[in-house]
N, C-alpha and C. Protein backbone atom coordinates (compact mmCIF):
# COMPACT_ATOMS: atom_id res chain seq x y z
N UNK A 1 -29.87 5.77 -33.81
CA UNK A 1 -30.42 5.02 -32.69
C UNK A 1 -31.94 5.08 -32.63
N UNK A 2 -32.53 5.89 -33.20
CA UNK A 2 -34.22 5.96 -33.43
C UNK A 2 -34.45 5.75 -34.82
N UNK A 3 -35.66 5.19 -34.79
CA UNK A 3 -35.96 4.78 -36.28
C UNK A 3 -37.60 4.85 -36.56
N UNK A 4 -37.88 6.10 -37.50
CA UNK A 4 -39.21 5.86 -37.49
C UNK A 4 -39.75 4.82 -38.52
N UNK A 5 -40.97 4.24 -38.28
CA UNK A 5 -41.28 3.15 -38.79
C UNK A 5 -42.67 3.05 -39.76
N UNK A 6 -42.45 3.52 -40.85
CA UNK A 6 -44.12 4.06 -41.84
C UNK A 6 -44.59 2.71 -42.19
N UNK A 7 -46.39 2.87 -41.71
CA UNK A 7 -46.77 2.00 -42.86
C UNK A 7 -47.03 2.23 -44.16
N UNK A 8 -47.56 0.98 -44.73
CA UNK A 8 -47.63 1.09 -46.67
C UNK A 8 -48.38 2.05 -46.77
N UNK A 9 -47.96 2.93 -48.07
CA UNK A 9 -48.92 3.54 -48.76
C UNK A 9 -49.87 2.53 -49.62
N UNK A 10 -50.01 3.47 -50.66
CA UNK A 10 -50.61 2.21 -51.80
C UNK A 10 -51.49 3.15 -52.56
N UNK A 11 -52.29 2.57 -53.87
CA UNK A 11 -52.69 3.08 -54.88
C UNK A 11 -54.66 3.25 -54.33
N UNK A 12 -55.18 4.46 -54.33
CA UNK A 12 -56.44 5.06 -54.05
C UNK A 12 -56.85 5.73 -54.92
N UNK A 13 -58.22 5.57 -55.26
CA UNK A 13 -58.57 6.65 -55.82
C UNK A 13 -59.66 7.43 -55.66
N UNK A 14 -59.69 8.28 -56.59
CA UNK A 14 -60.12 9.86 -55.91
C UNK A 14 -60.69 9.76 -55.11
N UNK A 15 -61.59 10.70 -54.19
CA UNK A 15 -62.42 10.18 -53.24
C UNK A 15 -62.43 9.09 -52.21
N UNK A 16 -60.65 8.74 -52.09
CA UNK A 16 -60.75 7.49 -50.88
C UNK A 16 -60.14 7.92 -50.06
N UNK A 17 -60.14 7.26 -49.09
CA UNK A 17 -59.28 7.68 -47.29
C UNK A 17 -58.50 6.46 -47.86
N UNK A 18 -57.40 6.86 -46.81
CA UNK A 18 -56.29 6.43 -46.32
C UNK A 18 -55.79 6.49 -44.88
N UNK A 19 -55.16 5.67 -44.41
CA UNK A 19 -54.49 5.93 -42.79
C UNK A 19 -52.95 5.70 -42.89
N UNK A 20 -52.42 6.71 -42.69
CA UNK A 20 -50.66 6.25 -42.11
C UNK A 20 -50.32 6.07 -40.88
N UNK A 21 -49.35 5.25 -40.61
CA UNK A 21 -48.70 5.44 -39.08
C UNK A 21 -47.65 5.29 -39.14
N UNK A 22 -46.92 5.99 -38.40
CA UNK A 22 -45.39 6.28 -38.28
C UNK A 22 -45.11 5.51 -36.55
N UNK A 23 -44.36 4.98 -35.99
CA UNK A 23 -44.06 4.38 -34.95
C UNK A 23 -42.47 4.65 -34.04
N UNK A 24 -42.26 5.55 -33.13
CA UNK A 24 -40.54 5.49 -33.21
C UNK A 24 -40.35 4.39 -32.54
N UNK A 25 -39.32 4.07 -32.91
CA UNK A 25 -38.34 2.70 -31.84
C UNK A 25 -37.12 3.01 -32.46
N UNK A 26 -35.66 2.49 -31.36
CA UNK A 26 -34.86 2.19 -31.28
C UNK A 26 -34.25 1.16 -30.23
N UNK A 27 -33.09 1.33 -30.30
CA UNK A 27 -31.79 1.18 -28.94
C UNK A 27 -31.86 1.71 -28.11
N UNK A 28 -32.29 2.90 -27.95
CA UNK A 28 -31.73 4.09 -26.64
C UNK A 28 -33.49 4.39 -25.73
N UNK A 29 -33.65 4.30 -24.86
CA UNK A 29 -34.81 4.89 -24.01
C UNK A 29 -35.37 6.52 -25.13
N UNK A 30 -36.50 6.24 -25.21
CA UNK A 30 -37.09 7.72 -26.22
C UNK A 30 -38.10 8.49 -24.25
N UNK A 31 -37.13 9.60 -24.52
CA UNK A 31 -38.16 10.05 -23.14
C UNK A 31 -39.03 10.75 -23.59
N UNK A 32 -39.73 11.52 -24.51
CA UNK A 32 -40.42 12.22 -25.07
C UNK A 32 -40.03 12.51 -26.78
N UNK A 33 -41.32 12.43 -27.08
CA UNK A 33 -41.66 13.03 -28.56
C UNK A 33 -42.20 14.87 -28.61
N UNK A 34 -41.09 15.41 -28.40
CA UNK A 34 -41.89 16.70 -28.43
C UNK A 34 -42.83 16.91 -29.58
N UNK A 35 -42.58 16.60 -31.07
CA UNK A 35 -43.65 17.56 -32.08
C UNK A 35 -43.45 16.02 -33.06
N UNK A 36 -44.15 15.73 -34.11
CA UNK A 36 -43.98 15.04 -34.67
C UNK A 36 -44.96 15.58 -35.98
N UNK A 37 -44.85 14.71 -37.29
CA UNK A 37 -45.15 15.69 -38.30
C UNK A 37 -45.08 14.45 -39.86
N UNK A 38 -45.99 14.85 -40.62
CA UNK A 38 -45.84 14.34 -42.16
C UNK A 38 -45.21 15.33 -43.04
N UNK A 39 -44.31 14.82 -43.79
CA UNK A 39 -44.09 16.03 -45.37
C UNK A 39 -44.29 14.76 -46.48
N UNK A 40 -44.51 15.56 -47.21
CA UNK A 40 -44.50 14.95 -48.96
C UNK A 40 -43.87 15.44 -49.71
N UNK A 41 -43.50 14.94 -50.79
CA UNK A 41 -42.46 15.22 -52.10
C UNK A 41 -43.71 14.33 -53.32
N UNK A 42 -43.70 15.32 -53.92
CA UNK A 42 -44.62 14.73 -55.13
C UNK A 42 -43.81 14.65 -56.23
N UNK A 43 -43.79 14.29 -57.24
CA UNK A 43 -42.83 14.40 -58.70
C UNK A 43 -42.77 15.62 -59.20
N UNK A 44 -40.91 15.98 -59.14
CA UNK A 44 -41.03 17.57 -59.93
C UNK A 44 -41.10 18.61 -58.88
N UNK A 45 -41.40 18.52 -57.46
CA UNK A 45 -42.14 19.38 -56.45
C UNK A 45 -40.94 19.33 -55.20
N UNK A 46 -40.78 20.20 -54.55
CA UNK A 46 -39.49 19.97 -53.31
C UNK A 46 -41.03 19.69 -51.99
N UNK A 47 -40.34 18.92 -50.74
CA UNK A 47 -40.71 18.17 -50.40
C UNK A 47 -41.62 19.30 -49.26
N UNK A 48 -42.66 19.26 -48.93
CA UNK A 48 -43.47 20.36 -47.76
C UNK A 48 -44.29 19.25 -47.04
N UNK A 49 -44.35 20.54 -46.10
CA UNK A 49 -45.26 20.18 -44.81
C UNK A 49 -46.75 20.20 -44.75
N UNK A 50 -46.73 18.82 -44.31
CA UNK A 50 -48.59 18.10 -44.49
C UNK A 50 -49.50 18.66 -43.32
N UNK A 51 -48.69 18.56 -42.12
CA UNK A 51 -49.63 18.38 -40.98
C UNK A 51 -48.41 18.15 -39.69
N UNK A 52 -48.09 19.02 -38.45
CA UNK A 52 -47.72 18.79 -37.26
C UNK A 52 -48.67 18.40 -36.12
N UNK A 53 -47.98 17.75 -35.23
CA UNK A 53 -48.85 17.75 -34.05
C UNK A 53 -47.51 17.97 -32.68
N UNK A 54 -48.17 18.31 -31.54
CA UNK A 54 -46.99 18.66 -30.74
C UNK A 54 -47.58 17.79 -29.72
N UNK A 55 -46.71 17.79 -28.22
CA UNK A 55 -47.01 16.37 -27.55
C UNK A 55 -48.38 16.77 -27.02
N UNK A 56 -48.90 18.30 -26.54
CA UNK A 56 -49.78 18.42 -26.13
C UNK A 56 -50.84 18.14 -27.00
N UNK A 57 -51.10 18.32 -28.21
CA UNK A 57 -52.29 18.45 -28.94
C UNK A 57 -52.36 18.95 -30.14
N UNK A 58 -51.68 20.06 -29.89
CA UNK A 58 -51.87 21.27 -31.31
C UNK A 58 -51.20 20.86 -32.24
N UNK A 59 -51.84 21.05 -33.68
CA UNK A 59 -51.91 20.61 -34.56
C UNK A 59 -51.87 21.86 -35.75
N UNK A 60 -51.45 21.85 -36.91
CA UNK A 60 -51.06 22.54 -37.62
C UNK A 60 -51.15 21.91 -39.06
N UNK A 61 -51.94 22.37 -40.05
CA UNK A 61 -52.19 21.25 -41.52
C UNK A 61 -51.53 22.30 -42.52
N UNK A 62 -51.05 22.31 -43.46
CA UNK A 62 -50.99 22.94 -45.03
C UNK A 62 -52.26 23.13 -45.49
N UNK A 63 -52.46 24.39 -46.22
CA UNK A 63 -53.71 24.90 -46.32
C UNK A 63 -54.75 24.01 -47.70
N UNK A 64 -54.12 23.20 -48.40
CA UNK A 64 -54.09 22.19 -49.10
C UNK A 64 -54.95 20.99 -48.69
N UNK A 65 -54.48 20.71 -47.34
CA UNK A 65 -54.94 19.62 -46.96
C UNK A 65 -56.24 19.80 -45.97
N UNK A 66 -56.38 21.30 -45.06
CA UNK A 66 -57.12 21.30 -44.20
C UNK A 66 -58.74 20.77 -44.44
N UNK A 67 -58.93 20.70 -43.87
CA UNK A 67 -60.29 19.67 -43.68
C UNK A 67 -60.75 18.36 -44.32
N UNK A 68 -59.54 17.96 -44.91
CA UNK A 68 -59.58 16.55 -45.24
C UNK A 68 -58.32 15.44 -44.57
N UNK A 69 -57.40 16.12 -44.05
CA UNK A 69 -56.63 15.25 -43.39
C UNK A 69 -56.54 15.21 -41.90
N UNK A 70 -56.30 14.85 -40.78
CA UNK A 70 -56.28 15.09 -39.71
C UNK A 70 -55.21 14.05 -39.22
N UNK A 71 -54.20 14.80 -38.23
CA UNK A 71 -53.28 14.20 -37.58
C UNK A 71 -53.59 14.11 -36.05
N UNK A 72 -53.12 13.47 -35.78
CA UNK A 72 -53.09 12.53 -34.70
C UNK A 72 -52.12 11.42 -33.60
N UNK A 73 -51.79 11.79 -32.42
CA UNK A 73 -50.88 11.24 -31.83
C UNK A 73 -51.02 9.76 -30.48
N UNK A 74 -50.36 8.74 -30.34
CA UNK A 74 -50.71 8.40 -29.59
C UNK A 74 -48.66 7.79 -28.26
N UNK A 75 -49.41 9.19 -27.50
CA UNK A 75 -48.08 9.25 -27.23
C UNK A 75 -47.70 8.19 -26.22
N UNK A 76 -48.23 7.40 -25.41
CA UNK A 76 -47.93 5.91 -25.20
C UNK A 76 -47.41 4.98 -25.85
N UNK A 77 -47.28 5.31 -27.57
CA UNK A 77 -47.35 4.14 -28.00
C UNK A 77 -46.21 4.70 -29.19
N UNK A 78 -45.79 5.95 -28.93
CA UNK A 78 -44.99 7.11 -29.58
C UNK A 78 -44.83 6.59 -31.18
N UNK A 79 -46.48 7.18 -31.03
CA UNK A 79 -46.80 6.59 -32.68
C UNK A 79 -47.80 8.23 -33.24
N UNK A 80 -47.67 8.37 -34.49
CA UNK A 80 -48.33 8.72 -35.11
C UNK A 80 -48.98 8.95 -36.22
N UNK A 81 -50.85 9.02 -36.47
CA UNK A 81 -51.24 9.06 -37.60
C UNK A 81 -51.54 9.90 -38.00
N UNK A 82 -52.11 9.25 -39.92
CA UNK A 82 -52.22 10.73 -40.54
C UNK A 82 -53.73 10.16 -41.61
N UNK A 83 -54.53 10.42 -40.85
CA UNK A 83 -56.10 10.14 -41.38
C UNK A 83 -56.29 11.13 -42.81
N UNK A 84 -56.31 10.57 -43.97
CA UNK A 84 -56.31 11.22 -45.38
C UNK A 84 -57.40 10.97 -45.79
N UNK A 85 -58.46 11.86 -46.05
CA UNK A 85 -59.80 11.31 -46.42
C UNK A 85 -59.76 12.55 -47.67
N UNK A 86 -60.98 12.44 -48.19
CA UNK A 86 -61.47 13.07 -50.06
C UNK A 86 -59.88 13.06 -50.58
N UNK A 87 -59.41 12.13 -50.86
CA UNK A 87 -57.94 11.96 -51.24
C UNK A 87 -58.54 12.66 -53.09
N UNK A 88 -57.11 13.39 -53.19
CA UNK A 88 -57.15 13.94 -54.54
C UNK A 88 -55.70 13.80 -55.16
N UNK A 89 -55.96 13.51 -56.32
CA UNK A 89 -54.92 12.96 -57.58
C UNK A 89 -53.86 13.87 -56.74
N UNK A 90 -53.66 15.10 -57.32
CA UNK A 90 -52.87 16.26 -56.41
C UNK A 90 -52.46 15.69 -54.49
N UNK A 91 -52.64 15.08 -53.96
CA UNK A 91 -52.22 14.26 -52.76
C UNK A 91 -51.22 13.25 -53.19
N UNK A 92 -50.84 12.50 -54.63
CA UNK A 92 -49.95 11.79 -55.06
C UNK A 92 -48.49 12.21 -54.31
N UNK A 93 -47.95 11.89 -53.54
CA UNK A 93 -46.30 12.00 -53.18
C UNK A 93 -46.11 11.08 -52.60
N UNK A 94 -44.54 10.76 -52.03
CA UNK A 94 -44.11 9.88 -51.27
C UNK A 94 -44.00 10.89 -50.09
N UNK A 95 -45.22 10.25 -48.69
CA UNK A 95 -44.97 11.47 -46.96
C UNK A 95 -44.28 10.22 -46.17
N UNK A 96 -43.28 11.48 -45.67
CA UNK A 96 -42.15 10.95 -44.90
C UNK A 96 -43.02 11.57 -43.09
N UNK A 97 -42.45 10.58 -42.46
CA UNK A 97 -42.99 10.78 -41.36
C UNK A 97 -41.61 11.63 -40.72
N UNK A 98 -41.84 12.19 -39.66
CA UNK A 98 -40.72 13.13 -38.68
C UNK A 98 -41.32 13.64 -37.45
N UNK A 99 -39.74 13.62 -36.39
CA UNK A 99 -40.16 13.29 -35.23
C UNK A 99 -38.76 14.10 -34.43
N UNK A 100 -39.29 15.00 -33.33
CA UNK A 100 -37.93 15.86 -33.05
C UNK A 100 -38.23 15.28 -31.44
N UNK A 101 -37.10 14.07 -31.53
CA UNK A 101 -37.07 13.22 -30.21
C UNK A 101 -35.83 13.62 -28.80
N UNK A 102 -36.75 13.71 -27.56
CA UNK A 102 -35.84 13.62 -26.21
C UNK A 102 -35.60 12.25 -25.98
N UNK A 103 -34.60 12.21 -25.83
CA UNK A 103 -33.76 10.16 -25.67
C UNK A 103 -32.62 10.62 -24.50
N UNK A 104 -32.44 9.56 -24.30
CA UNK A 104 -31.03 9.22 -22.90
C UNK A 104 -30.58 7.97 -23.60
N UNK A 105 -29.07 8.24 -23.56
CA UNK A 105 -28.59 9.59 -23.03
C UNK A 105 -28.25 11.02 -24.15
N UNK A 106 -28.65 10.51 -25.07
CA UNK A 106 -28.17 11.35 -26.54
C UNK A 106 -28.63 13.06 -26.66
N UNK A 107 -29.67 13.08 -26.04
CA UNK A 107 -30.45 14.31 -26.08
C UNK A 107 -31.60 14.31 -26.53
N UNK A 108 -31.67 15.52 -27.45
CA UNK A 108 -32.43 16.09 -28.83
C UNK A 108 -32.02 15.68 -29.74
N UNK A 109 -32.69 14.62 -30.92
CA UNK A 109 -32.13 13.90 -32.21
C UNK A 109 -34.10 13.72 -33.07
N UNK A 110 -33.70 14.52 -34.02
CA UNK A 110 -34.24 15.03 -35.30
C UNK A 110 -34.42 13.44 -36.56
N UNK A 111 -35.72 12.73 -36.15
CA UNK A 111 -35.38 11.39 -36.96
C UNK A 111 -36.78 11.32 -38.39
N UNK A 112 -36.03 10.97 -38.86
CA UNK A 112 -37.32 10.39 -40.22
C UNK A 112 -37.68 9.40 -40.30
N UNK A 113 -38.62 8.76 -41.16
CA UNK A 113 -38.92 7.75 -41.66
C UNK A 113 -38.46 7.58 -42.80
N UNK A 114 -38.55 6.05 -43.83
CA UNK A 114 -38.16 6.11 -44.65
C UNK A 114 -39.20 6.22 -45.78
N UNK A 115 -40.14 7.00 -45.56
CA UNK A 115 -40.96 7.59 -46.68
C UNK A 115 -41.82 6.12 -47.61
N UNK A 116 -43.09 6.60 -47.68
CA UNK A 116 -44.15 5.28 -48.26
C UNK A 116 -44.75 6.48 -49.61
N UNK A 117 -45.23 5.82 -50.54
CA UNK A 117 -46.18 6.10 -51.66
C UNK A 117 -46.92 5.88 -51.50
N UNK A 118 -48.01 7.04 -51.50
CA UNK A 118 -49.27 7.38 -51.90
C UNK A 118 -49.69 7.58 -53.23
N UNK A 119 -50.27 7.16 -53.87
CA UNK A 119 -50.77 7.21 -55.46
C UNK A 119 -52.25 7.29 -55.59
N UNK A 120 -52.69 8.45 -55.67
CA UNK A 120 -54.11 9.06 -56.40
C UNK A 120 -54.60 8.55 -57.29
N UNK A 121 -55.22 7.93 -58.08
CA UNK A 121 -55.35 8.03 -59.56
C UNK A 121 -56.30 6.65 -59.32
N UNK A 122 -57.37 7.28 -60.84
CA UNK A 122 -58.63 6.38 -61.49
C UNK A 122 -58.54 5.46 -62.09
C-alpha cells in the first residue's frame, strides 16, 4: 500500500554531484515517516547504509560518505533527498531509498524503493 518513488540515477563523473529523491505515496493515509534512509549495493558488495535521517532531524552518514553527501528531509511533502557531491568511482551502486512508515489503518510498514543507478566513471 506505500510505494517509494526514486528518481533517475545516471552516469557522472568523478568529481560531480548528484541529487536523489525518494517520494512515499500510496492508497492508505501515511501519518508519519518516522526515519527514512539510502543503502547501496555496488557489484560483488552486499548492500549498506549511506545515510539516515529521522523525522526530527538527526542524521547519520557511513563513514565513506561523510562530508560529501548530505541527507535531507522534507516532511510535508514525505519526500526525501540525498545531495552526493565529490562523487567517486567507488560511489558506483544501485541506492535504494527506505522508509519505516506510520499509516491508518495498517500501522508500522517498513517500505523500499525500487532502487536507481548511479555510475561513477571517466
Amino acid at each position: 500500500q506505500v510505494q517509494l518513488v526514486e528518481s533517475e540515477g545516471g552516469l557522472v563523473q568523478p568529481g560531480g554531484s548528484l541529487r536523489l529523491s525518494c517520494a512515499a505515496s500510496g492508497s492508505i493515509l501515511i501519518i508519519r515517516i518516522n526515519a527514512m534512509g539510502w543503502y547501496r549495493q555496488a557489484p560483488g558488495k552486499e548492500r549498506e547504509l549511506v545515510a539516515t535521517i529521522t523525522v526530527g532531524g538527526m542524521t547519520k552518514y557511513a563513514d565513506s560518505v561523510k562530508g560529501r553527501f548530505t541527507i535531507s528531509r522534507d516532511n510535508a511533502k514525505n519526500t526525501v533527498y540525498l545531495q552526493m557531491n565529490s562523487l567517486k568511482p567507488e560511489d558506483t551502486a544501485v541506492y535504494y531509498c527506505n522508509a519505516r512508515v506510520v499509516t491508518s489503518p495498517y500501522g508500522s510498514l517498513d517500505a523500499w524503493g525500487q532502487g536507481t543507478l548511479v555510475t561513477v566513471s571517466s
